[in-house]
Short mmCIF file of C-alpha atoms in Angstrom, two decimals:
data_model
loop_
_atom_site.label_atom_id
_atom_site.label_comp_id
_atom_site.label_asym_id
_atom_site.label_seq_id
_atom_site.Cartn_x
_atom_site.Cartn_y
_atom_site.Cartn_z
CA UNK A 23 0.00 0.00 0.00
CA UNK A 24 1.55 3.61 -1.03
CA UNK A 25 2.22 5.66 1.93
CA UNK A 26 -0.41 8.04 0.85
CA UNK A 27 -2.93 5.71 1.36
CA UNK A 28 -2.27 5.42 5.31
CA UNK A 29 -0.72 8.59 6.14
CA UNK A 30 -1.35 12.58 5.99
CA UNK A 31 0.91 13.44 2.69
CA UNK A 32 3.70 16.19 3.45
CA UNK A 33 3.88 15.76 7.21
CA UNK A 34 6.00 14.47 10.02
CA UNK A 35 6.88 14.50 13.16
CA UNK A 36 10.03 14.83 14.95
CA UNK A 37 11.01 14.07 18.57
CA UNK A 38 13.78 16.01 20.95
CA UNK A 39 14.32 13.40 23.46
CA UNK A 40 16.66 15.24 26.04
CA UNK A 41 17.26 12.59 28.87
CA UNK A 42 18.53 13.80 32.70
CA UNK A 43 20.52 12.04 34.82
CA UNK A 44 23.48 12.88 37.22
CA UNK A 45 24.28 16.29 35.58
CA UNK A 46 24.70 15.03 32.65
CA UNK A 47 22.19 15.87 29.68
CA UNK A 48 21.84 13.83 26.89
CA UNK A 49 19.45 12.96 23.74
CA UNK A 50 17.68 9.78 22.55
CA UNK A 51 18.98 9.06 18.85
CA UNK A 52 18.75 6.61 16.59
CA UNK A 53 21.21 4.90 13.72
CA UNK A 54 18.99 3.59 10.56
CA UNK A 55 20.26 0.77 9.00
CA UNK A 56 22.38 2.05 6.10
CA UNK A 57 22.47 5.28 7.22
CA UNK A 58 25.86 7.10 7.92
CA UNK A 59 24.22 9.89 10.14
CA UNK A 60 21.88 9.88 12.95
CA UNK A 61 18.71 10.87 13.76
CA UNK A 62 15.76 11.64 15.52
CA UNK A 63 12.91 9.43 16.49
CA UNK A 64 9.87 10.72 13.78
CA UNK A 65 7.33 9.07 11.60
CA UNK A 66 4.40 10.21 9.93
CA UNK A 67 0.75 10.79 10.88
CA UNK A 68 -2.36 8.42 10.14
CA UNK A 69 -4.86 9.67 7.90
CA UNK A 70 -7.34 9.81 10.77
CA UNK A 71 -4.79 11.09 13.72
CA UNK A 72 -5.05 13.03 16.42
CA UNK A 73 -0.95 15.27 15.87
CA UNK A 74 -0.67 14.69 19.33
CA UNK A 75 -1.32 11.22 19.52
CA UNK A 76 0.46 10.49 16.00
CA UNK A 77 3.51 11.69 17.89
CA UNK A 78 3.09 9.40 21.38
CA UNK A 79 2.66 5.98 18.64
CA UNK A 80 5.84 7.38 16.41
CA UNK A 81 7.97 7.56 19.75
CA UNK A 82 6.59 4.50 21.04
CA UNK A 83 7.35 2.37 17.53
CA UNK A 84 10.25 3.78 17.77
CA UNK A 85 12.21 4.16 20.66
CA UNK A 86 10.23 1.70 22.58
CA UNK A 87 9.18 5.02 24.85
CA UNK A 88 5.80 5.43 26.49
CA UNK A 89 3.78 7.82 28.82
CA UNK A 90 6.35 10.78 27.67
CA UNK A 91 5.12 14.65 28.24
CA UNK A 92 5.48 15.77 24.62
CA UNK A 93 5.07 18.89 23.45
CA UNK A 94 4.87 20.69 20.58
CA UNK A 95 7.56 23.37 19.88
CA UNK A 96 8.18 24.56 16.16
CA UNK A 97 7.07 23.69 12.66
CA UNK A 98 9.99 23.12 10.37
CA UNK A 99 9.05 24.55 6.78
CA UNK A 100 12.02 25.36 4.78
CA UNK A 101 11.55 23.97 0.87
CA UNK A 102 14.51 21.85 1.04
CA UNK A 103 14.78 20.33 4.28
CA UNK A 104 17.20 17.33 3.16
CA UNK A 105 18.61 16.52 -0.35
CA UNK A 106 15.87 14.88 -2.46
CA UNK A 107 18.02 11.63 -2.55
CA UNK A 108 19.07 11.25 0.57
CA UNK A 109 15.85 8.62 1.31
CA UNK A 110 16.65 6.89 -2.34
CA UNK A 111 19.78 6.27 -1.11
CA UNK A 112 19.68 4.72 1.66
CA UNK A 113 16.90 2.62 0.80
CA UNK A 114 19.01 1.27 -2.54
CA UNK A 115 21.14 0.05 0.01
CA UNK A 116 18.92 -2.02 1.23
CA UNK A 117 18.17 -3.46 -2.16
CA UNK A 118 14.89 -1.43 -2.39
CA UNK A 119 14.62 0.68 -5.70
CA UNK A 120 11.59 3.30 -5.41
CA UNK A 121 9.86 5.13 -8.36
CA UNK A 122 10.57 8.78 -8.69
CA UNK A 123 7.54 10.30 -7.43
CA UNK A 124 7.48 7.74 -4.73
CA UNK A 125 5.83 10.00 -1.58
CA UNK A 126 9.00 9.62 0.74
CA UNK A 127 11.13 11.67 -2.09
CA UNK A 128 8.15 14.70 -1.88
CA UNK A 129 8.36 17.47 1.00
CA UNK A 130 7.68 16.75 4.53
CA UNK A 131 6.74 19.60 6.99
CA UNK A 132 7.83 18.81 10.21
CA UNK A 133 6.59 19.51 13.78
CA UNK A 134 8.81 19.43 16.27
CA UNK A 135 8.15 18.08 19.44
CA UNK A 136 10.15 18.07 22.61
CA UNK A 137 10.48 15.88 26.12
CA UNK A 138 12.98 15.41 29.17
CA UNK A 139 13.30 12.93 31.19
CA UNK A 140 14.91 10.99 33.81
CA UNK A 141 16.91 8.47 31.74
CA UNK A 142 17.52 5.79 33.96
CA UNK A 143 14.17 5.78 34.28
CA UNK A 144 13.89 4.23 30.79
CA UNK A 145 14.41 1.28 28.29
CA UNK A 146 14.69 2.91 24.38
CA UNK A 147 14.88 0.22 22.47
CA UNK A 148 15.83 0.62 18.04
CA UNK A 149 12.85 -0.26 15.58
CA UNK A 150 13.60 -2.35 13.49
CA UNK A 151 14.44 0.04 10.73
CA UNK A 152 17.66 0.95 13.14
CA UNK A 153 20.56 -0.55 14.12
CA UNK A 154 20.68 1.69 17.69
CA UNK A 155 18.53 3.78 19.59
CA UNK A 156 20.96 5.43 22.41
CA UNK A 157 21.59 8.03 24.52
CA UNK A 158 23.80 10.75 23.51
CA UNK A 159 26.21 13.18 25.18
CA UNK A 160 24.50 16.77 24.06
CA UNK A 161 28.42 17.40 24.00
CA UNK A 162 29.75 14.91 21.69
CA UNK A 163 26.63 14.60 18.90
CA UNK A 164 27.21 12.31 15.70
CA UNK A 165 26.48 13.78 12.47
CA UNK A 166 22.64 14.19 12.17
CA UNK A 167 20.73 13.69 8.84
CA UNK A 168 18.89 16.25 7.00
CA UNK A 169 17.93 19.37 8.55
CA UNK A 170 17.57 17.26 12.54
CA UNK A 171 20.63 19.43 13.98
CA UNK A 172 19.01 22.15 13.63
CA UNK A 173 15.77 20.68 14.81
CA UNK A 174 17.64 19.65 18.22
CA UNK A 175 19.32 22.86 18.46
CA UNK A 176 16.14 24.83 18.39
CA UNK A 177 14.79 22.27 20.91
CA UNK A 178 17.64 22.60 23.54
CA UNK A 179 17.15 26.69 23.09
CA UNK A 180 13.54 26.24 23.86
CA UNK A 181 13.85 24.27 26.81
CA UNK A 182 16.82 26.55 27.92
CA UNK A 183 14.54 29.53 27.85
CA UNK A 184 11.46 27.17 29.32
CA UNK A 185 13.97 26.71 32.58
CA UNK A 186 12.76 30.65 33.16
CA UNK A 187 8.86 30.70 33.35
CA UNK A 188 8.31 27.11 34.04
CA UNK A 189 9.29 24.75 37.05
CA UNK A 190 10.99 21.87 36.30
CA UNK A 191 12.45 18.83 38.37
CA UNK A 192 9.76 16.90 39.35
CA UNK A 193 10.58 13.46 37.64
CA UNK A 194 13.58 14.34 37.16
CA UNK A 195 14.96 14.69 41.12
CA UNK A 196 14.47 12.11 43.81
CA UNK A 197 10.99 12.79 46.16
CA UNK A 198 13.14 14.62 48.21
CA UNK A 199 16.31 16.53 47.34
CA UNK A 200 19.18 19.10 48.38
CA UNK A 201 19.51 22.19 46.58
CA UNK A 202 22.56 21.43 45.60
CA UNK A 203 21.14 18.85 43.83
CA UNK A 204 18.52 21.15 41.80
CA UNK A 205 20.85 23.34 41.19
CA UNK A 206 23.00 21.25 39.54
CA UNK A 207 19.87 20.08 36.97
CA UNK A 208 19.34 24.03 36.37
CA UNK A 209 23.31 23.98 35.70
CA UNK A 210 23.63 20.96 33.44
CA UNK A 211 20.58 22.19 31.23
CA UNK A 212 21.84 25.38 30.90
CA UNK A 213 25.23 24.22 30.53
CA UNK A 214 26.75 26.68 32.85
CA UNK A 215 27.84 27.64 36.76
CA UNK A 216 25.14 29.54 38.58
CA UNK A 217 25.86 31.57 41.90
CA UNK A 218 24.57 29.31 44.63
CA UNK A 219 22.63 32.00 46.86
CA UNK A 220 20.96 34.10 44.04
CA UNK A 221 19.76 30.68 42.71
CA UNK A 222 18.33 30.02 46.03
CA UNK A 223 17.12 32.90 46.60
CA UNK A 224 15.04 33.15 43.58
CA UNK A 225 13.66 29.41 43.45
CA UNK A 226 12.58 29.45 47.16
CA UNK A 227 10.53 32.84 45.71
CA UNK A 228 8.72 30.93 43.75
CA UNK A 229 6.77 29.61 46.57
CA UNK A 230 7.11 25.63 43.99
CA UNK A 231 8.90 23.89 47.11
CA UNK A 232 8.65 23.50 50.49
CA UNK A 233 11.85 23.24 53.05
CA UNK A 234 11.44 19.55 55.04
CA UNK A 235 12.43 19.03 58.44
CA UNK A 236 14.96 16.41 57.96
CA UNK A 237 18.16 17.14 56.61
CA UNK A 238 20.14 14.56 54.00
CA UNK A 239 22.38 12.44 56.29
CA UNK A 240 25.81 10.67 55.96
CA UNK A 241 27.73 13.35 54.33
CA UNK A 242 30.99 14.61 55.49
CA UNK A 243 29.88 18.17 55.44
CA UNK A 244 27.23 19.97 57.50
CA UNK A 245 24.10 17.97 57.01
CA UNK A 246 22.12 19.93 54.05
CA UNK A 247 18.29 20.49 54.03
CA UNK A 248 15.82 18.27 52.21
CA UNK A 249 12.93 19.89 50.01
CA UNK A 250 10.30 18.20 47.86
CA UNK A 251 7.78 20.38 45.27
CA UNK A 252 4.45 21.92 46.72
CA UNK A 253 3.03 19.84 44.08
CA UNK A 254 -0.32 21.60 44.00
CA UNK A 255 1.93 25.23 43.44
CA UNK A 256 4.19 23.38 41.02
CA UNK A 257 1.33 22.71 38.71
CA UNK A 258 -0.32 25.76 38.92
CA UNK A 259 3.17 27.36 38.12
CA UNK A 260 3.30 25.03 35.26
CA UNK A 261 -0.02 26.11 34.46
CA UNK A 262 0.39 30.00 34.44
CA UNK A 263 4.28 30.21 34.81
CA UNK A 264 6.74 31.59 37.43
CA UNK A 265 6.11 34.41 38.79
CA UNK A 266 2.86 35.48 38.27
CA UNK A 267 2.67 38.83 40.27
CA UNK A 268 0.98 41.00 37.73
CA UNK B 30 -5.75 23.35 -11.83
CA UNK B 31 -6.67 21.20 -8.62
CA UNK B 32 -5.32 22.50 -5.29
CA UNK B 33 -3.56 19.68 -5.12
CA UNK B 34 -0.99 20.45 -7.60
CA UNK B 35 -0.34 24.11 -6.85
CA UNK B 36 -0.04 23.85 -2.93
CA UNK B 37 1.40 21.16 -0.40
CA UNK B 38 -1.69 18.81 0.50
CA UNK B 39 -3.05 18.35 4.51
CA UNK B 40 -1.61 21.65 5.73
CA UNK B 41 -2.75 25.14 5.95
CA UNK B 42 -2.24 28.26 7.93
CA UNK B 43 -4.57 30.68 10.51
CA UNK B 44 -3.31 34.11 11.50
CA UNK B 45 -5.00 35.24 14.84
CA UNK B 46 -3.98 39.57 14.03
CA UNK B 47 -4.72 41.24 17.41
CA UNK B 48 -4.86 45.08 16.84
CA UNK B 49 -4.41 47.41 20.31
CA UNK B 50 -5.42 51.19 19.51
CA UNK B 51 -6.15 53.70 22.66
CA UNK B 52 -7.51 50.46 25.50
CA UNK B 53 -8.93 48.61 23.31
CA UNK B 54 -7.94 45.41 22.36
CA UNK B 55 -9.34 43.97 18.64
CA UNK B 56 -9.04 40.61 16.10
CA UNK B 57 -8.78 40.93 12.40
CA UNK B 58 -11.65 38.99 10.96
CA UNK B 59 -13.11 38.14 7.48
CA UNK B 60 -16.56 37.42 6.73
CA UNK B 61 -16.43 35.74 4.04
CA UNK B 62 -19.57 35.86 1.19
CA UNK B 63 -22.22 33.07 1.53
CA UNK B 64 -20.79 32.13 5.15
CA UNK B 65 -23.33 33.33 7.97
CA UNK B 66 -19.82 32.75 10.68
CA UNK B 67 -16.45 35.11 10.71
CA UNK B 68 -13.10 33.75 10.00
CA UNK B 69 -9.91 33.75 11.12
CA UNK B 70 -7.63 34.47 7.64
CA UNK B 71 -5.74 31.53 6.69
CA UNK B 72 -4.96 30.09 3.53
CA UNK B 73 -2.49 27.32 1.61
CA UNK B 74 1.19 27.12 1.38
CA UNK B 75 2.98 26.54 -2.27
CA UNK B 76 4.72 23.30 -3.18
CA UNK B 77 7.95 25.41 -2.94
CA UNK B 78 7.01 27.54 -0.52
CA UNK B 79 8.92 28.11 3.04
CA UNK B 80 6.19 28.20 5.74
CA UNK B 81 6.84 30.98 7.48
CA UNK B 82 7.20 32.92 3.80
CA UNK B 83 3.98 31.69 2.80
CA UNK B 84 2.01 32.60 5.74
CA UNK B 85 3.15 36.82 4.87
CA UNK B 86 1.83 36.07 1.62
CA UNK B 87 -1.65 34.67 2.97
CA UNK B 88 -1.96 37.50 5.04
CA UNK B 89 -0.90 39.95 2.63
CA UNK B 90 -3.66 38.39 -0.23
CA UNK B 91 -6.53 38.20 2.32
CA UNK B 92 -6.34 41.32 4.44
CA UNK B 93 -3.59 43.88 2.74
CA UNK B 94 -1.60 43.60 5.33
CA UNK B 95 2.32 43.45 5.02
CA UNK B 96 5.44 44.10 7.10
CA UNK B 97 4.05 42.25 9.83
CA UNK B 98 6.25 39.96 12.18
CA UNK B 99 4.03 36.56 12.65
CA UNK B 100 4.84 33.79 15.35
CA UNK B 101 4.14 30.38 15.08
CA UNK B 102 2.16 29.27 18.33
CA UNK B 103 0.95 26.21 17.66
CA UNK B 104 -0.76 23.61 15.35
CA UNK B 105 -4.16 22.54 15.53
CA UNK B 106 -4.45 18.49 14.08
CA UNK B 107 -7.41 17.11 15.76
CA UNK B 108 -8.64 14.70 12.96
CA UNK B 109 -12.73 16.30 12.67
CA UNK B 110 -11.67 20.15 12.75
CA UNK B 111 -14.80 20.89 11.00
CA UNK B 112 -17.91 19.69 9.28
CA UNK B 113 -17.00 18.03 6.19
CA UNK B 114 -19.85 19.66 4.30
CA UNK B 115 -18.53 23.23 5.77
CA UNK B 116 -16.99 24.07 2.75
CA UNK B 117 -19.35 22.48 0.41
CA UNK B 118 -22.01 24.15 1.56
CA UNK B 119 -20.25 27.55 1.35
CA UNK B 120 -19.35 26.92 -2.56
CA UNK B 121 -22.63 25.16 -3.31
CA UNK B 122 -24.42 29.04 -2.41
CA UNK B 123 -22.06 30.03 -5.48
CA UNK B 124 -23.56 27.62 -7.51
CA UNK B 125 -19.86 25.87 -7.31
CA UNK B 126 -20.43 22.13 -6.63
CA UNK B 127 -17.30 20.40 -6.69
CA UNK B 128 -16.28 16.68 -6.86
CA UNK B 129 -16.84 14.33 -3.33
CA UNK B 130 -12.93 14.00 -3.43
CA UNK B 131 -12.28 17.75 -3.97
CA UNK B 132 -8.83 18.47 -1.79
CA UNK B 133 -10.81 21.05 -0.25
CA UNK B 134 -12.68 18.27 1.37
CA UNK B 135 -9.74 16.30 2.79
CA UNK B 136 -8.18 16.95 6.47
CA UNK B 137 -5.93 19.85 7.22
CA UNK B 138 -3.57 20.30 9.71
CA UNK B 139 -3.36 23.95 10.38
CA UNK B 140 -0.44 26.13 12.03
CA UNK B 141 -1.04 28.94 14.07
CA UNK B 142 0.78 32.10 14.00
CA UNK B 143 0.01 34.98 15.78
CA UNK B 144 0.94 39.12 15.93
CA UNK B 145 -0.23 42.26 17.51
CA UNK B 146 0.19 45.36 15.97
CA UNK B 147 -1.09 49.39 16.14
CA UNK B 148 -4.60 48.97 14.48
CA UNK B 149 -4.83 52.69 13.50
CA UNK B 150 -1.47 51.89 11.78
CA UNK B 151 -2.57 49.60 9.29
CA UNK B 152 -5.33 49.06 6.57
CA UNK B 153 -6.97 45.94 5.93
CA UNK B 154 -9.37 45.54 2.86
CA UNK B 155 -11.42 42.01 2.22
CA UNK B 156 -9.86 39.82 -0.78
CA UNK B 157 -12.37 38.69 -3.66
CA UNK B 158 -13.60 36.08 -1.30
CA UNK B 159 -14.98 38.10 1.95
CA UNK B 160 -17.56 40.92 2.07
CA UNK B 161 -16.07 42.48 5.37
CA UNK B 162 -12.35 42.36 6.44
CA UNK B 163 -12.72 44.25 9.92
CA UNK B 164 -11.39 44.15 13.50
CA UNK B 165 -13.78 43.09 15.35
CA UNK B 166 -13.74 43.63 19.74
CA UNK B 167 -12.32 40.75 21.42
CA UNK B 168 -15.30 40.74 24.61
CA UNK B 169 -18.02 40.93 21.32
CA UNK B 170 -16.76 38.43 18.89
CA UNK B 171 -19.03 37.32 16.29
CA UNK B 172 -19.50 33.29 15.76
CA UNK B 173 -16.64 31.95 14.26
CA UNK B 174 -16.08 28.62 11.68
CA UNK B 175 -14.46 25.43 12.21
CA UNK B 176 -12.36 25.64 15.23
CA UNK B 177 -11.38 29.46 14.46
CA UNK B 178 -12.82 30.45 18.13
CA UNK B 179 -10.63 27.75 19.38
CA UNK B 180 -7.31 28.86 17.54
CA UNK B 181 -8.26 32.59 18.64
CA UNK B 182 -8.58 31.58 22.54
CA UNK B 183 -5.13 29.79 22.33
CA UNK B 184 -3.51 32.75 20.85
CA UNK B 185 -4.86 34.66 23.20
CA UNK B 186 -3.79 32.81 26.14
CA UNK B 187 -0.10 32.84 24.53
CA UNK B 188 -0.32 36.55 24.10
CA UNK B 189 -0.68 36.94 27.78
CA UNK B 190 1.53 34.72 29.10
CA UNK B 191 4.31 35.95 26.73
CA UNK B 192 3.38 38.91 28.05
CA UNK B 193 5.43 37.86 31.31
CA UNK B 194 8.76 36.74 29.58
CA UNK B 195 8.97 38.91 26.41
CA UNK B 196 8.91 42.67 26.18
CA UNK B 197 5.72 44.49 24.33
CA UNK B 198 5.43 47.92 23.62
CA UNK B 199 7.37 49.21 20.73
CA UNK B 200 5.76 50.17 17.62
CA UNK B 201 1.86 50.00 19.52
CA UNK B 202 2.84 53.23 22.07
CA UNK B 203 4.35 56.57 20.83
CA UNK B 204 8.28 56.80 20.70
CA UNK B 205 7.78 58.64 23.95
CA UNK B 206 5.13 57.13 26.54
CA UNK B 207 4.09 58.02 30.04
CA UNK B 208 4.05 55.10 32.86
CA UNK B 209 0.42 54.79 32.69
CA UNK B 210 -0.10 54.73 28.92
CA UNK B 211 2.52 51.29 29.04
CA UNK B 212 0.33 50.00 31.89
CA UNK B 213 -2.84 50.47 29.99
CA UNK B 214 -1.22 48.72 27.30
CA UNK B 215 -0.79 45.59 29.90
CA UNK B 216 -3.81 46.29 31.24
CA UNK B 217 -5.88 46.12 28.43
CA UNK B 218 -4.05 42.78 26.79
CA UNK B 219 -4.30 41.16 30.70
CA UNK B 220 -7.84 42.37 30.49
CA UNK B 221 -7.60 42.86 34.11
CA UNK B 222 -5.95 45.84 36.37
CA UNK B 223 -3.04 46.07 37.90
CA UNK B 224 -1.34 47.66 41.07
CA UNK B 225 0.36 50.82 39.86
CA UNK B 226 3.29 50.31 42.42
CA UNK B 227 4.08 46.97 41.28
CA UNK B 228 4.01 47.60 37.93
CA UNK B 229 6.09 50.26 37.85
CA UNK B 230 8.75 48.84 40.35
CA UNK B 231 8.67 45.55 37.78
CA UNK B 232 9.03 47.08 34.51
CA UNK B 233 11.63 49.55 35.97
CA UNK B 234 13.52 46.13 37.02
CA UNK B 235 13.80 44.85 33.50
CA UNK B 236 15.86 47.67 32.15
CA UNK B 237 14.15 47.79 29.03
CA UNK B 238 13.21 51.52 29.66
CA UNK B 239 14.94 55.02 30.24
CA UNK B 240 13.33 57.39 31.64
CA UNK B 241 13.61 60.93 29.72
CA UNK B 242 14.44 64.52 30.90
CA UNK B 243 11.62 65.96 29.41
CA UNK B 244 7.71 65.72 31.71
CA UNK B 245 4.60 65.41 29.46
CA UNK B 246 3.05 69.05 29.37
CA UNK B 247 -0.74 69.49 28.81
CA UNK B 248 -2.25 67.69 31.05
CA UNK B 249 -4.42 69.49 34.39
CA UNK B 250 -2.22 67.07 36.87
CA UNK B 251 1.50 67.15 37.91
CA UNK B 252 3.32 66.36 34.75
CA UNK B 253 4.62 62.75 34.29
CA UNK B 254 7.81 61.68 33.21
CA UNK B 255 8.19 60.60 30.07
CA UNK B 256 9.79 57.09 29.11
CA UNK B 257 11.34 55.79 25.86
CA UNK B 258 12.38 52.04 25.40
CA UNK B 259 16.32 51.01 25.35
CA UNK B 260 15.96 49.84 21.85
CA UNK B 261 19.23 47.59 22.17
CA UNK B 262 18.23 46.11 25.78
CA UNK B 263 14.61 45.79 24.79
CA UNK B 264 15.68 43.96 21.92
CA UNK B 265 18.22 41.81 23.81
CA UNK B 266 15.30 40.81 26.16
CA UNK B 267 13.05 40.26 23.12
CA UNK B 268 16.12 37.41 21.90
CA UNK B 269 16.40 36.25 25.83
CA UNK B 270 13.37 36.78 27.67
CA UNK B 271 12.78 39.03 30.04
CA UNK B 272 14.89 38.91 33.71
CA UNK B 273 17.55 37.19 32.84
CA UNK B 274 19.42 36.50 36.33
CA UNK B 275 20.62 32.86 36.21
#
């Protein structure tokens, strides 16, 4: 059956996978059989999709991933987004010759879509179109096919500039944590050192976490505080953003 | 020539145009001839076409408008958007009757982009298709097609929340502004009022804003100072988002 039969013609989807887990940020990638580059987990929509569910089934297919927050970021729309035989060639690789108007070798617009998570938290798995599907260093990427560098790049931005107007660590931190230890997430996303008591001082302002009365034991050092998210202000910050105050 | 051939098939574009002039805040809307609802104006992109190019040229041929800086905010792909005899019964009131498998039939995914601009700055005029082009209040909107409403609230919802992060201003007050004119400006996008203190001690805090030697004359009160915006800050913040800090 031609592709245009089962899917939405001149769409996909593509997934920014960023995974967290002891300061180190990575992304979920995968290696296609006879492909030199990477890429990104995407696919293509059903002719009677929901975009936002299309994109939970392509992630799950594959990467294996399930029950991800996704959400939508930016719409990729350039003319040329790869070279119109970079899909030919691969697939004559694999033995497969396709006709010239063949719908893979016409223009996809893609949506971008973006998650993070706590990656030892879970199991991708490759499809069986790909030899890998594997965490990367956000440090030390592979070459990425088509226009997907620029897709992740974007992605990371977003999320960098998320960190701002939106809480983040719940899923990502232990129940309860030091803030040492959130400020090291903040400083691994944003790839950068952040003054210890201005970064307290502005998260405890916004009123997302409450101070416990243990402290984290067995240390050397002074015995730090615990905290764990007001998790009914941490969704309403979510919600309406930091801040508020207007 | 079918649709099909001259533009990319599945996909098409909404602009949600919010006009401020003097408190008020407005939406550009078309009526178009033989529909009883209002619409948003939207139209197709070109085989060849980048996205973000095509959707100036939409706006341009439905409204007049040009020069305009449009944001993507998100796409709507719910599989029923509309009625699938919306459209024919629209053309059919033409005496058009088209074919069951007419492309104008099939699903579209649309993507929403978003501006605001000075209304009493700009000139829109109906294309061929609409009987009114008009701006139209946003507490008395008329009933709108398809999932137009829907697109409209979402925009709206971005609009304010961006509203905490990104600076706004420029190019809707006068090069030179008094402290309440800017908070009318937030006032009247929030749709709510706000503490005069607060405000003033925030947007001071951004550094977006110098105030001026010269008072505003005229008036029967003590004369307020007058404020201009820090074009290379303000644009800095635009890039960043506003606050900064980590």
């Amino acid at each position: 059956m031609e592709g245009t039969e089962v899917y939405l013609p001149s769409l996909s989807l593509d997934c920014v996978i960023f995974g967290f887990h002891e300061n180190q940020l990575k992304v979920l990638l995968l290696k296609m059989k006879n492909a030199k580059e990477w890429c990104l987990p995407g696919g293509f929509i059903l002719k009677n999709e929901d975009i936002n569910e299309a994109v939970k089934r392509v992630l799950k297919e594959r990467t294996g991933l399930s029950k991800i927050f996704l959400q939508q970021f930016n719409v990729f729309g350039k003319p040329k987004r790869s070279d119109s035989n970079f899909h030919r060639n691969i697939l004559r690789k694999d033995g497969i010759e396709l006709k010239n108007d063949h719908w893979l070798f016409r223009r996809f617009v893609t949506i971008g879509y973006y998650a993070l998570v706590e990656y030892s938290y879970v199991n991708p798995r490759p499809d069986s179109f790909s030899d890998y599907c594997t965490w990367r260093d956000i440090d030390d990427l592979p070459k990425l096919m088509m226009d997907h560098r620029q897709i992740l790049d974007k992605a990371l931005q977003i999320l960098r500039s998320h960190l701002r107007y939106h809480p983040i660590g719940y899923n990502l931190l232990p129940e309860k944590f030091t803030m040492p230890q959130l400020q090291r997430l903040y400083e691994t996303i944003l790839h950068k050192k952040l003054d210890r008591r201005n970064f307290q001082r502005k998260i405890l302002s916004y009123g997302i976490m409450k101070r416990l009365k243990e402290v984290k034991t067995g240390g050397a050092h002074k015995a730090p505080y615990l905290y764990s998210f007001d998790l009914p202000n941490y969704h309403k910050a979510l919600e309406e953003g930091l801040q508020g105050g207007w």
